[in-house]
mmCIF file of C-alpha atoms and ligand atoms in Angstrom:
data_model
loop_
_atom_site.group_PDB
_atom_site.id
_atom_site.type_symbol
_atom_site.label_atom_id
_atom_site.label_comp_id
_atom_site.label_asym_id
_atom_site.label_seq_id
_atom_site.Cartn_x
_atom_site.Cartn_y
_atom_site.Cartn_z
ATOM 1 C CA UNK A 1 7.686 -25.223 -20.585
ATOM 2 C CA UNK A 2 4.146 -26.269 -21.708
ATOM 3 C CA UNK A 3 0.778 -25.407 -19.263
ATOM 4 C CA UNK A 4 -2.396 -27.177 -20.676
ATOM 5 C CA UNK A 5 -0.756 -28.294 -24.000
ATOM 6 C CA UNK A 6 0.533 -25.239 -24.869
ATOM 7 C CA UNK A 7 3.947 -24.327 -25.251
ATOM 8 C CA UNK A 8 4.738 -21.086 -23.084
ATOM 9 C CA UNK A 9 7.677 -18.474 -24.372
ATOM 10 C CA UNK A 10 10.592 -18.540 -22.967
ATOM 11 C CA UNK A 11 10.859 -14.829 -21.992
ATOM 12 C CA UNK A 12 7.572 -15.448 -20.416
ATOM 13 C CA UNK A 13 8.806 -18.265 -18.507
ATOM 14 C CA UNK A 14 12.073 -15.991 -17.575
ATOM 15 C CA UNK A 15 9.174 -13.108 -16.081
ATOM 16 C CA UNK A 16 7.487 -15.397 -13.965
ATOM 17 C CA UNK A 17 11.038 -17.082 -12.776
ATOM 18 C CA UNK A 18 12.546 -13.722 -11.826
ATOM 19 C CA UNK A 19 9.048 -12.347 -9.988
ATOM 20 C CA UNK A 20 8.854 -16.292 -8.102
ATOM 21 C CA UNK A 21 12.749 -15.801 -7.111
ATOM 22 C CA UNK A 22 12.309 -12.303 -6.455
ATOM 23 C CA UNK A 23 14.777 -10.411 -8.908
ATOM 24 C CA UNK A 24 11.794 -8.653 -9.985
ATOM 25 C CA UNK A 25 9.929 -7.340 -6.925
ATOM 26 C CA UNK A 26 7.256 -4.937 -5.343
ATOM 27 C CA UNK A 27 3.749 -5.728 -5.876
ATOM 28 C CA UNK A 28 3.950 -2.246 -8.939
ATOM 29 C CA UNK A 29 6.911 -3.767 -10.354
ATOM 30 C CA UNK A 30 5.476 -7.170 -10.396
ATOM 31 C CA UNK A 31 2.289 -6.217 -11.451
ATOM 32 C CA UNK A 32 3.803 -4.397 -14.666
ATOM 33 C CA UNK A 33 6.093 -7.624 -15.563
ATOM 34 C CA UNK A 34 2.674 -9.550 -15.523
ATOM 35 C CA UNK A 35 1.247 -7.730 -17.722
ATOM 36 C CA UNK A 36 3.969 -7.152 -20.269
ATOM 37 C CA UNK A 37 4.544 -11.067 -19.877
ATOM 38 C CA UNK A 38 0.565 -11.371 -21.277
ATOM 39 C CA UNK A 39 1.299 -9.103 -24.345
ATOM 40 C CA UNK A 40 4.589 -10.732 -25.088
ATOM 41 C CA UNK A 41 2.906 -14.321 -24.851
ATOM 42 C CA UNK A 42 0.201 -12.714 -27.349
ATOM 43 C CA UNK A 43 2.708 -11.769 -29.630
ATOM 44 C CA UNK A 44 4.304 -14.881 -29.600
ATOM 45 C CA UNK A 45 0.915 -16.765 -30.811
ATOM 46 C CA UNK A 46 1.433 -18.349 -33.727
ATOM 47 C CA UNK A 47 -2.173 -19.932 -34.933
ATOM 48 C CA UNK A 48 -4.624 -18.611 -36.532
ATOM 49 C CA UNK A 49 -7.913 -19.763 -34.435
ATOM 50 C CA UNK A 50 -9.258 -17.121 -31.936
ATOM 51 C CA UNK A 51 -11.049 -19.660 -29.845
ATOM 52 C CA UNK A 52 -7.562 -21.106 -29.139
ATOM 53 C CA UNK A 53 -5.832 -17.997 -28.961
ATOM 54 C CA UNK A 54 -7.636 -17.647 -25.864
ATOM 55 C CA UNK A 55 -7.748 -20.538 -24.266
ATOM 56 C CA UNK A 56 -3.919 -20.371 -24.401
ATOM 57 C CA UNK A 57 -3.452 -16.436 -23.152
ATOM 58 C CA UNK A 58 -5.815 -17.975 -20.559
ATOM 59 C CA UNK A 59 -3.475 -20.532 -19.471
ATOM 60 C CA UNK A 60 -0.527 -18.546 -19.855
ATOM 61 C CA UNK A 61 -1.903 -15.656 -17.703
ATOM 62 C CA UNK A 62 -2.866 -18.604 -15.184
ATOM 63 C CA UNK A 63 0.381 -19.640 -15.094
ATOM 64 C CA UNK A 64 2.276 -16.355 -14.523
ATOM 65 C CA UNK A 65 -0.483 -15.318 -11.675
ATOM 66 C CA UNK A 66 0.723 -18.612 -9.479
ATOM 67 C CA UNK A 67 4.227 -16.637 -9.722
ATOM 68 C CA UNK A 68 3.895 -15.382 -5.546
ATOM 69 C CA UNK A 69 0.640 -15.373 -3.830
ATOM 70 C CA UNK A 70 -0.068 -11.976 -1.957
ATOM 71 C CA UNK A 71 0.718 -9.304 -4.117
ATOM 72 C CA UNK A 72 -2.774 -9.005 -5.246
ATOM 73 C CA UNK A 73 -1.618 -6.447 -8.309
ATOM 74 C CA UNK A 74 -0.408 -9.658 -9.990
ATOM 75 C CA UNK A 75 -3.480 -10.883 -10.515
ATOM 76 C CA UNK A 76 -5.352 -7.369 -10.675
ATOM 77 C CA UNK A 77 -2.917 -6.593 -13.838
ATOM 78 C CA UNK A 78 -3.326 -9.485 -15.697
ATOM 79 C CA UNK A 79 -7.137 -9.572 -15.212
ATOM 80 C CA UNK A 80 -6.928 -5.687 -16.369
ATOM 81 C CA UNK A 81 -5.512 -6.816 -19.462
ATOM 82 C CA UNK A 82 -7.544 -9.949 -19.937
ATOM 83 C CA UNK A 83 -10.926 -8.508 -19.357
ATOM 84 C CA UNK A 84 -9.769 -5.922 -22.366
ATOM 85 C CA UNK A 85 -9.827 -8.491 -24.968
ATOM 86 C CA UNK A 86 -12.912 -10.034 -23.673
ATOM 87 C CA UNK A 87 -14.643 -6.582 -23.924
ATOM 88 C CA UNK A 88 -12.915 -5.438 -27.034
ATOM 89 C CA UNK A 89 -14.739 -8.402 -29.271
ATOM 90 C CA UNK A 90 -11.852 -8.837 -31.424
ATOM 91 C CA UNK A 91 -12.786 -10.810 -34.853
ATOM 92 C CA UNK A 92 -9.249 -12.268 -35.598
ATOM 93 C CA UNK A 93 -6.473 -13.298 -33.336
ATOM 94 C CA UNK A 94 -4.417 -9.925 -35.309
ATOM 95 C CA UNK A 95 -6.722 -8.451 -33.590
ATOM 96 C CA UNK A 96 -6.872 -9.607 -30.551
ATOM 97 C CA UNK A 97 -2.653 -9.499 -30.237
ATOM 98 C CA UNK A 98 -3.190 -6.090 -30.612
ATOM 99 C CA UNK A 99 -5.768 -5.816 -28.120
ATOM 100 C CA UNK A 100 -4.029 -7.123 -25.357
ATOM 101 C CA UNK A 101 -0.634 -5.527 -26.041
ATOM 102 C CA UNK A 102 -2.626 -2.283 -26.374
ATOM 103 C CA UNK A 103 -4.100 -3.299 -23.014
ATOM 104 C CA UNK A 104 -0.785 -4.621 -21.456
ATOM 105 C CA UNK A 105 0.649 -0.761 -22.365
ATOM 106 C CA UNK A 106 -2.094 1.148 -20.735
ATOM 107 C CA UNK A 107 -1.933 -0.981 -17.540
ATOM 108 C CA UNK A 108 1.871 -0.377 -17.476
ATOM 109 C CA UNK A 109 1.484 3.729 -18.507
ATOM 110 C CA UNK A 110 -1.562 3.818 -15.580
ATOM 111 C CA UNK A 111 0.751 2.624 -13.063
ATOM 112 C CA UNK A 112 3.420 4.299 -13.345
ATOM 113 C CA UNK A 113 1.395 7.782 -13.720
ATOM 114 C CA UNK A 114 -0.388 6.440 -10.346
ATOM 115 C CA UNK A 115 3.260 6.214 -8.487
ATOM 116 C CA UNK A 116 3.571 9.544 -9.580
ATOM 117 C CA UNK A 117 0.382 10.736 -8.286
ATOM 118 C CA UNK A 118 0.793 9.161 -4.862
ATOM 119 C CA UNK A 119 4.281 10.898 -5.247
ATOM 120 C CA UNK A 120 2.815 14.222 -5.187
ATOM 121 C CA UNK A 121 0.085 13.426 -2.930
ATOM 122 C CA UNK A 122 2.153 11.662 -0.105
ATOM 123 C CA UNK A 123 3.992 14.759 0.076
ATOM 124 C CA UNK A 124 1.470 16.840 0.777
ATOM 125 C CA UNK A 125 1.206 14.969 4.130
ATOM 126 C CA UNK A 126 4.925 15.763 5.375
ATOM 127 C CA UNK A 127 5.642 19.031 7.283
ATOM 128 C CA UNK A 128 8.761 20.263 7.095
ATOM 129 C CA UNK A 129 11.920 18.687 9.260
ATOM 130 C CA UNK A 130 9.579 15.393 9.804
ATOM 131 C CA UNK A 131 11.864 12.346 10.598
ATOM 132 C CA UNK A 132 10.135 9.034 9.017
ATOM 133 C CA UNK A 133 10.491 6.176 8.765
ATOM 134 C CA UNK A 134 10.105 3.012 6.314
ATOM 135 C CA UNK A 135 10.250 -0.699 5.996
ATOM 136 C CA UNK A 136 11.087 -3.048 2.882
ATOM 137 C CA UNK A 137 11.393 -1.659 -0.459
ATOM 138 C CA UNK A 138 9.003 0.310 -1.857
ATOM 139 C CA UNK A 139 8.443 2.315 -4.916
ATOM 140 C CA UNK A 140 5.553 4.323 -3.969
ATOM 141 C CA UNK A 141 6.922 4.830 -0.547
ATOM 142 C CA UNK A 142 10.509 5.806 -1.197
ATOM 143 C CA UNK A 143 8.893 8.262 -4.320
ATOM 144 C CA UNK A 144 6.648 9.687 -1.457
ATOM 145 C CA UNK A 145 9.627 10.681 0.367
ATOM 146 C CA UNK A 146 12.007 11.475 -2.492
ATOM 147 C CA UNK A 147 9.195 14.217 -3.989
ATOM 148 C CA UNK A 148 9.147 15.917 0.421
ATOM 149 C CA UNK A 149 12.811 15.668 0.405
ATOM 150 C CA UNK A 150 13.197 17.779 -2.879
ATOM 151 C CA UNK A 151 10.598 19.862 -1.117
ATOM 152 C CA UNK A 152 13.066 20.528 1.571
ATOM 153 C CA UNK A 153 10.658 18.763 4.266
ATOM 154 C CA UNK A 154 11.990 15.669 4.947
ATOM 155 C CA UNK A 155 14.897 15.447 7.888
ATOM 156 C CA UNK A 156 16.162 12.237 8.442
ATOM 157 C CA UNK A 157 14.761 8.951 7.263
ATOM 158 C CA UNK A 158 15.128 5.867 9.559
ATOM 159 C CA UNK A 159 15.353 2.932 7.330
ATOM 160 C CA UNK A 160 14.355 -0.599 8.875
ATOM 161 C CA UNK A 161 17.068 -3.286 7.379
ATOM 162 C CA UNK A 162 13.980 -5.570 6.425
ATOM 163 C CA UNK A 163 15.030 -9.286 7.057
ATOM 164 C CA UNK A 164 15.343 -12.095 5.475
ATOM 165 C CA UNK A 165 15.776 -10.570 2.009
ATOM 166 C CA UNK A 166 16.927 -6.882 2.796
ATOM 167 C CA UNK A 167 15.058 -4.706 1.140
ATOM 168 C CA UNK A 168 15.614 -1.959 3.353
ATOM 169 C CA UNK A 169 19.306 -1.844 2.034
ATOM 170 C CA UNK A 170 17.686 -1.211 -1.312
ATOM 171 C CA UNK A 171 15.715 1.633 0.074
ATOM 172 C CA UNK A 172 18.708 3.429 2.203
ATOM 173 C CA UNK A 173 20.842 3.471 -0.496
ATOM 174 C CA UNK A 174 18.209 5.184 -2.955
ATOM 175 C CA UNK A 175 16.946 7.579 -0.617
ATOM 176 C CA UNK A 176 20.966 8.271 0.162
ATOM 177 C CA UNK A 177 21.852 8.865 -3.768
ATOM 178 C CA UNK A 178 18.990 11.501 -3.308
ATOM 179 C CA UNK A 179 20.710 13.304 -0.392
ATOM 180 C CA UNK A 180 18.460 12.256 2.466
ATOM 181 C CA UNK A 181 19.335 11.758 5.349
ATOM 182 C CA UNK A 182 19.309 8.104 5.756
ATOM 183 C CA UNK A 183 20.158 6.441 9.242
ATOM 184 C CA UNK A 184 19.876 2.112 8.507
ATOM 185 C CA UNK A 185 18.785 0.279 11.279
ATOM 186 C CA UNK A 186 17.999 -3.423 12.341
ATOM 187 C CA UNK A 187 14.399 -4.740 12.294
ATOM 188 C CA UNK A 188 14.806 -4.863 16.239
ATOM 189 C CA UNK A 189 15.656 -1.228 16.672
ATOM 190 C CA UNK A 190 11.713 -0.492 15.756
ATOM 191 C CA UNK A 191 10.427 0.368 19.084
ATOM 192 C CA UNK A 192 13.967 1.999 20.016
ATOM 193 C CA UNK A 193 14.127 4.582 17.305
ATOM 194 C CA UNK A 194 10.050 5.259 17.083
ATOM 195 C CA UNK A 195 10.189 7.689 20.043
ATOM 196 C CA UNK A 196 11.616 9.907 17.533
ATOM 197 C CA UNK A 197 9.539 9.438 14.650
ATOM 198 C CA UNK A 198 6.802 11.141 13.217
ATOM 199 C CA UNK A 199 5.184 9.605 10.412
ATOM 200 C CA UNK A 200 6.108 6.493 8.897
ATOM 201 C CA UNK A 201 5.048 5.892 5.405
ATOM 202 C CA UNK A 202 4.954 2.302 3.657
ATOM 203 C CA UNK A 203 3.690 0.293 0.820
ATOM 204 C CA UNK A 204 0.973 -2.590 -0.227
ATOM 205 C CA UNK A 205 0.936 -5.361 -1.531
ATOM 206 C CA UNK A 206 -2.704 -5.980 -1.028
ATOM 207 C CA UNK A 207 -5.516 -3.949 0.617
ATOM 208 C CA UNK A 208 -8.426 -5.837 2.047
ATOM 209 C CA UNK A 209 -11.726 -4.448 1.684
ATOM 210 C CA UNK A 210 -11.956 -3.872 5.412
ATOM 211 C CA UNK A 211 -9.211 -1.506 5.187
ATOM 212 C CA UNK A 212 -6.204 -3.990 6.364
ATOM 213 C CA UNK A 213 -2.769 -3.942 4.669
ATOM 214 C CA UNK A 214 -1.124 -6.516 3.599
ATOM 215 C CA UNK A 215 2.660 -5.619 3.264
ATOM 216 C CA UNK A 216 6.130 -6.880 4.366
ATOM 217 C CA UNK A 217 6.555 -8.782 7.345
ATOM 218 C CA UNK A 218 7.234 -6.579 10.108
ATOM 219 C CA UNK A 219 5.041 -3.555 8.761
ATOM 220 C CA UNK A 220 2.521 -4.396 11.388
ATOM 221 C CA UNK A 221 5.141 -4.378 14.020
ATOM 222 C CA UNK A 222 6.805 -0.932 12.774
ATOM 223 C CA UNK A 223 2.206 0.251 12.878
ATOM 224 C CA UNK A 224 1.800 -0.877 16.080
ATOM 225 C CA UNK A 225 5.397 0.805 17.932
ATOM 226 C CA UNK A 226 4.018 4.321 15.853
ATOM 227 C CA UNK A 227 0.636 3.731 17.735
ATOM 228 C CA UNK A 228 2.078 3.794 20.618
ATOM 229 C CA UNK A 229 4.469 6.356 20.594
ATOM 230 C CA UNK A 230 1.798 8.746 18.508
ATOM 231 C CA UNK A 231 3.415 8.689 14.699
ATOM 232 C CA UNK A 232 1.207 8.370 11.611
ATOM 233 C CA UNK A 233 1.120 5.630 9.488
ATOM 234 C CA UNK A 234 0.381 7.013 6.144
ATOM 235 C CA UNK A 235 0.270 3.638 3.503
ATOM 236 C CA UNK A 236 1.722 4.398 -0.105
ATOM 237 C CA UNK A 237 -0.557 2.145 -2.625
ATOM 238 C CA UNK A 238 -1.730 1.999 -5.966
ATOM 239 C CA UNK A 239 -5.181 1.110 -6.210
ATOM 240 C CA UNK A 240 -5.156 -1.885 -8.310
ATOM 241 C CA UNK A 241 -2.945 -3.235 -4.935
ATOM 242 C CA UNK A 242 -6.990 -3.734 -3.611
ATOM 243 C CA UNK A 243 -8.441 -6.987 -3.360
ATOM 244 C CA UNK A 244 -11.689 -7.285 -5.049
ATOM 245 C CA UNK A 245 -11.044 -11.143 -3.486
ATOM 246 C CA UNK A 246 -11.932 -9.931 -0.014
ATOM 247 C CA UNK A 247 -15.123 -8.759 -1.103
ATOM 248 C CA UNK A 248 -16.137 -12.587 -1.372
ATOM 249 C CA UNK A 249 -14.721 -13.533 1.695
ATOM 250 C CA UNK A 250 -11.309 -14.760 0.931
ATOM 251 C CA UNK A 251 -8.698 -13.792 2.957
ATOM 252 C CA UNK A 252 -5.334 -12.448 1.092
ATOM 253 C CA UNK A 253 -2.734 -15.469 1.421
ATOM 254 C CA UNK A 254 0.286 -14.901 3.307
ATOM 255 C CA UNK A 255 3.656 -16.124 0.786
ATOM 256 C CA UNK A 256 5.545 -18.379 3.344
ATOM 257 C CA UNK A 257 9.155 -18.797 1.707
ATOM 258 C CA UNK A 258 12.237 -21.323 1.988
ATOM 259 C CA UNK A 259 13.505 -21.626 5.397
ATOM 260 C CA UNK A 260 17.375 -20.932 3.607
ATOM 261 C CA UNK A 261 16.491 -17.408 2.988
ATOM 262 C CA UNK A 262 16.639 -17.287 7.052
ATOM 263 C CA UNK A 263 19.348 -19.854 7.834
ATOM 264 C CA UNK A 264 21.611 -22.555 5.715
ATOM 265 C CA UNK A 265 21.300 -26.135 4.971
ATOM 266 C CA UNK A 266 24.524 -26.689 6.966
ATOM 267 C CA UNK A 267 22.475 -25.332 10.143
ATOM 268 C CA UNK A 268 19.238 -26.747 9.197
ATOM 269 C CA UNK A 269 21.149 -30.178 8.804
ATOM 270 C CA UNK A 270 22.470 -29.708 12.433
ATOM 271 C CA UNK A 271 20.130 -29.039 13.472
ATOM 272 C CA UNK A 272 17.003 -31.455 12.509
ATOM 273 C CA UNK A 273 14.570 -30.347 15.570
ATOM 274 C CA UNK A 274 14.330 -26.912 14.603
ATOM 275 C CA UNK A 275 11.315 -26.175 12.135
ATOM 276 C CA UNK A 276 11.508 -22.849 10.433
ATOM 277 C CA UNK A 277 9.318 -20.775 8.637
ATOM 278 C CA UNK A 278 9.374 -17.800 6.868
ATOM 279 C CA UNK A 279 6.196 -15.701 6.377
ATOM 280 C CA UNK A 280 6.965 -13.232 4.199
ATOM 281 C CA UNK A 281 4.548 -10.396 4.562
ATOM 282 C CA UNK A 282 1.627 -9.613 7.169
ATOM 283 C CA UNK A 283 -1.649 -7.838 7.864
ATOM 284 C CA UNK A 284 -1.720 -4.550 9.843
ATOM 285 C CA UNK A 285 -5.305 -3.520 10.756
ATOM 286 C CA UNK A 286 -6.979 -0.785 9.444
ATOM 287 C CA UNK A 287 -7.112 1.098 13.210
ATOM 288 C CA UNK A 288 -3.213 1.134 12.893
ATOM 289 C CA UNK A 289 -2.864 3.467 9.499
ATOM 290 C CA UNK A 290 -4.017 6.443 9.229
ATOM 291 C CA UNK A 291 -4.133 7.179 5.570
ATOM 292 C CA UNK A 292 -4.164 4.967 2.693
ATOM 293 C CA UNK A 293 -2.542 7.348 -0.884
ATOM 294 C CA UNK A 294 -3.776 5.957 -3.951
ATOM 295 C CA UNK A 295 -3.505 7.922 -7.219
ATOM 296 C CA UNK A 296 -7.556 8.409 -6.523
ATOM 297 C CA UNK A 297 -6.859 10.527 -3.464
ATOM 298 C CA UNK A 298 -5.826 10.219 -0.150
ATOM 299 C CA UNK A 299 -8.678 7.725 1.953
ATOM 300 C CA UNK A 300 -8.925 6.693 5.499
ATOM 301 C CA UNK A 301 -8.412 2.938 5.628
ATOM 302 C CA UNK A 302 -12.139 2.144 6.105
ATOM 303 C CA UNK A 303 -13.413 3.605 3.045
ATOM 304 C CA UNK A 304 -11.207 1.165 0.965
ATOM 305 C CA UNK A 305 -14.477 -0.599 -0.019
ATOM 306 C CA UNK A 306 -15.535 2.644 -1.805
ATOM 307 C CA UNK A 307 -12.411 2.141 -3.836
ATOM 308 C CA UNK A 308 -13.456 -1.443 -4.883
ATOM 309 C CA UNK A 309 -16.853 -0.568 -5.695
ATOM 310 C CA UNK A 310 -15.566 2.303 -7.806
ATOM 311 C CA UNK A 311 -12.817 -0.036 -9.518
ATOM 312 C CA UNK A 312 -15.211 -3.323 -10.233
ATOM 313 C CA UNK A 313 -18.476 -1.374 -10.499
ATOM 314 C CA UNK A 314 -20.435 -3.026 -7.879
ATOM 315 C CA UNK A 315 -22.344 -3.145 -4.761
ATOM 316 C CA UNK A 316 -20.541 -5.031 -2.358
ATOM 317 C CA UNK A 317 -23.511 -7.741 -2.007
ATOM 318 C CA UNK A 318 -23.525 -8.543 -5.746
ATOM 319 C CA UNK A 319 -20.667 -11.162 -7.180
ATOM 320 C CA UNK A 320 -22.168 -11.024 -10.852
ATOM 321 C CA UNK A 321 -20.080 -7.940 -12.133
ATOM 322 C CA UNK A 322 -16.799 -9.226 -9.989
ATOM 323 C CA UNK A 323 -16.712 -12.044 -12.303
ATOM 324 C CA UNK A 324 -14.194 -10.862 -14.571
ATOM 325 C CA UNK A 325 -11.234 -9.784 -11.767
ATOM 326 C CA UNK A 326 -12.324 -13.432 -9.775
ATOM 327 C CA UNK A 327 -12.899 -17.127 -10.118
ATOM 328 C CA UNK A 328 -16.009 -17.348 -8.774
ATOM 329 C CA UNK A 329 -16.388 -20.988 -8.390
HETATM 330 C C1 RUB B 1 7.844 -5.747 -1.221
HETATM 331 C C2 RUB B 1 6.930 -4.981 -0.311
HETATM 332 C C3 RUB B 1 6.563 -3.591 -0.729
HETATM 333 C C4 RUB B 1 5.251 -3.625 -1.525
HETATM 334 C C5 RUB B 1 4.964 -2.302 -2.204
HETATM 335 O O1 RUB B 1 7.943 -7.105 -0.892
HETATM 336 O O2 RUB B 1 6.430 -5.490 0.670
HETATM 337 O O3 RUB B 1 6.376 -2.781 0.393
HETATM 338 O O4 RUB B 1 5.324 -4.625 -2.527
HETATM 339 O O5 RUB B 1 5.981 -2.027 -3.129
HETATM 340 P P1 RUB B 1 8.868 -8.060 -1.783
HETATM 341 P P2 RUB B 1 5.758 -1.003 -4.357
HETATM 342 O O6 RUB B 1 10.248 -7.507 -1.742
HETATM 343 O O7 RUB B 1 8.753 -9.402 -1.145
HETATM 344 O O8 RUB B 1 8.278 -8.064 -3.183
HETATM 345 O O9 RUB B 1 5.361 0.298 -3.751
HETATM 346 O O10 RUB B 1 7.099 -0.979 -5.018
HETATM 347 O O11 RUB B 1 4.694 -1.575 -5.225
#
């Protein structure tokens, strides 16, 4: 595979294949593949020239950030590792290789301390004999609930099925190897089973700076039947899953994937006058969660702007410093 003239490894090419077709998934997961795939295309440099040495890590990380659009830690990772070897003023491309795989290691060793964090954290905020429940496939979420249930304060965990792709199946059967109570249920069952809920915890992809959540399709669904029927929303998410993006304006994009993950090509050949589509994840409004748990503490949704300025340095009005995470045109 070659991007800009340059020849991209193969293993890198094998990352960014398995995050696109989803064998590697969850915006932490993801986010730690894209940043081991920067080190490993650093190692695999073979010139001598620094000048080039960049251009080509710049390409490459390019490259494996087009991988799926909303998980906003894709980018966030790479850019962690990236801005490293622009701040660490490396003299030699030795050096810089080590840079960046000394970068791609901390980013990797950060993120899965924060998981643990949020673990502990999360935790605190279930009372004992709470019935939950979850969407998707999370890491942060089903580690939230794992570290209550070992706390003896979890009682049964209702477990949405999460179509197209299933996730949910992932989650049940974890949570069930852990000796929770797991009860699986179909994505339609929401509203059904919420009466008896009392917090439901989920992950992120992507946190706007207005507080919204960007996460599996159906999360907003799951946050608005808990509204109703008076269950928290607590959100599980790391906080390199916020968008310094929405500072600027943009708007997090929503991945729309192949109608075949939803129905075949035999039906979609019957059946010509049907469109399809397939969003694959959704905003939920900052009014519908009640607590965001990142590894920097537990926030209210509306204060996730003090998280951005505290991650990029910056005052919301100036783009100068916000540079280095965006492409400011
Ligand atoms: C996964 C999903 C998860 C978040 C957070 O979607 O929506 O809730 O990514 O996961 P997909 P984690 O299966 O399409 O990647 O807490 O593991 O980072």
């Amino acid at each position: 595979m070659e991007i800009a003239g340059y020849r991209v490894p193969l293993e890198v090419v094998r990352i960014r294949e398995d995050i696109k077709t989803m064998k590697i998934r969850g915006a932490g997961n993801i986010a730690r593949h894209g940043a081991q795939a920067i080190a490993i295309a650093a190692e695999k440099y073979s010139g001598k020239d620094l000048e080039d040495f960049k251009k080509y890590l710049k390409a490459v990380a390019d490259y494996v950030k087009s991988a799926r659009p909303t998980a906003v830690s894709l980018p966030n990772s790479i850019s962690y590792v990236m801005s490293r070897l622009e701040k660490g003023r490396p003299s030699s491309v030795e050096e810089a290789v080590e840079v960046v795989t000394r970068a791609a290691r901390e980013f990797i060793a950060y993120s899965e301390n924060a998981v643990k964090v949020i673990a502990q954290l999360g935790a605190k905020r279930i009372e004992r004999g709470d019935t939950l429940m979850t969407h998707c496939h999370s890491r942060a979420s089903v580690e939230v609930i794992i570290t209550a249930h070992r706390q003896g304060k979890v009682g049964r965990v209702y477990v949405k099925e999460t179509r197209p792709a299933l996730q949910g199946l992932i989650t049940a059967a974890e949570l069930a190897r852990e000796g929770v109570e797991v009860v699986l249920i179909p994505d339609s069952a929401v509203r059904y089973y919420m009466k008896r809920v009392d917090k439901v915890v989920v992950g992120a992809d992507a946190v706007a700076a207005n507080g919204a959540v960007i996460n599996k399709i159906g999360t907003s669904l799951v946050a608005l039947a808990a509204k109703e029927a008076r269950a928290r929303v607590y959100v599980a998410s790391e906080t390199y899953k916020f968008s310094p993006y929405t500072i600027i304006g943009e708007l997090v994009p929503i991945e729309v994937r192949e109608p075949t993950e939803i129905v075949d090509f035999a039906w979609l050949a019957e059946n010509p006058g049907v469109e399809v589509f397939n969003p694959v994840f959704d905003a939920t409004p900052p009014e519908y969660v009640d607590a965001i748990i990142t590894e920097k503490g537990v926030i209210p949704p509306q204060s996730a702007m003090l998280i951005l300025v505290e991650e990029y340095g910056v005052a919301p009005t100036s783009t100068e410093h916000l540079a280095h995470a965006v492409d400011l045109e």
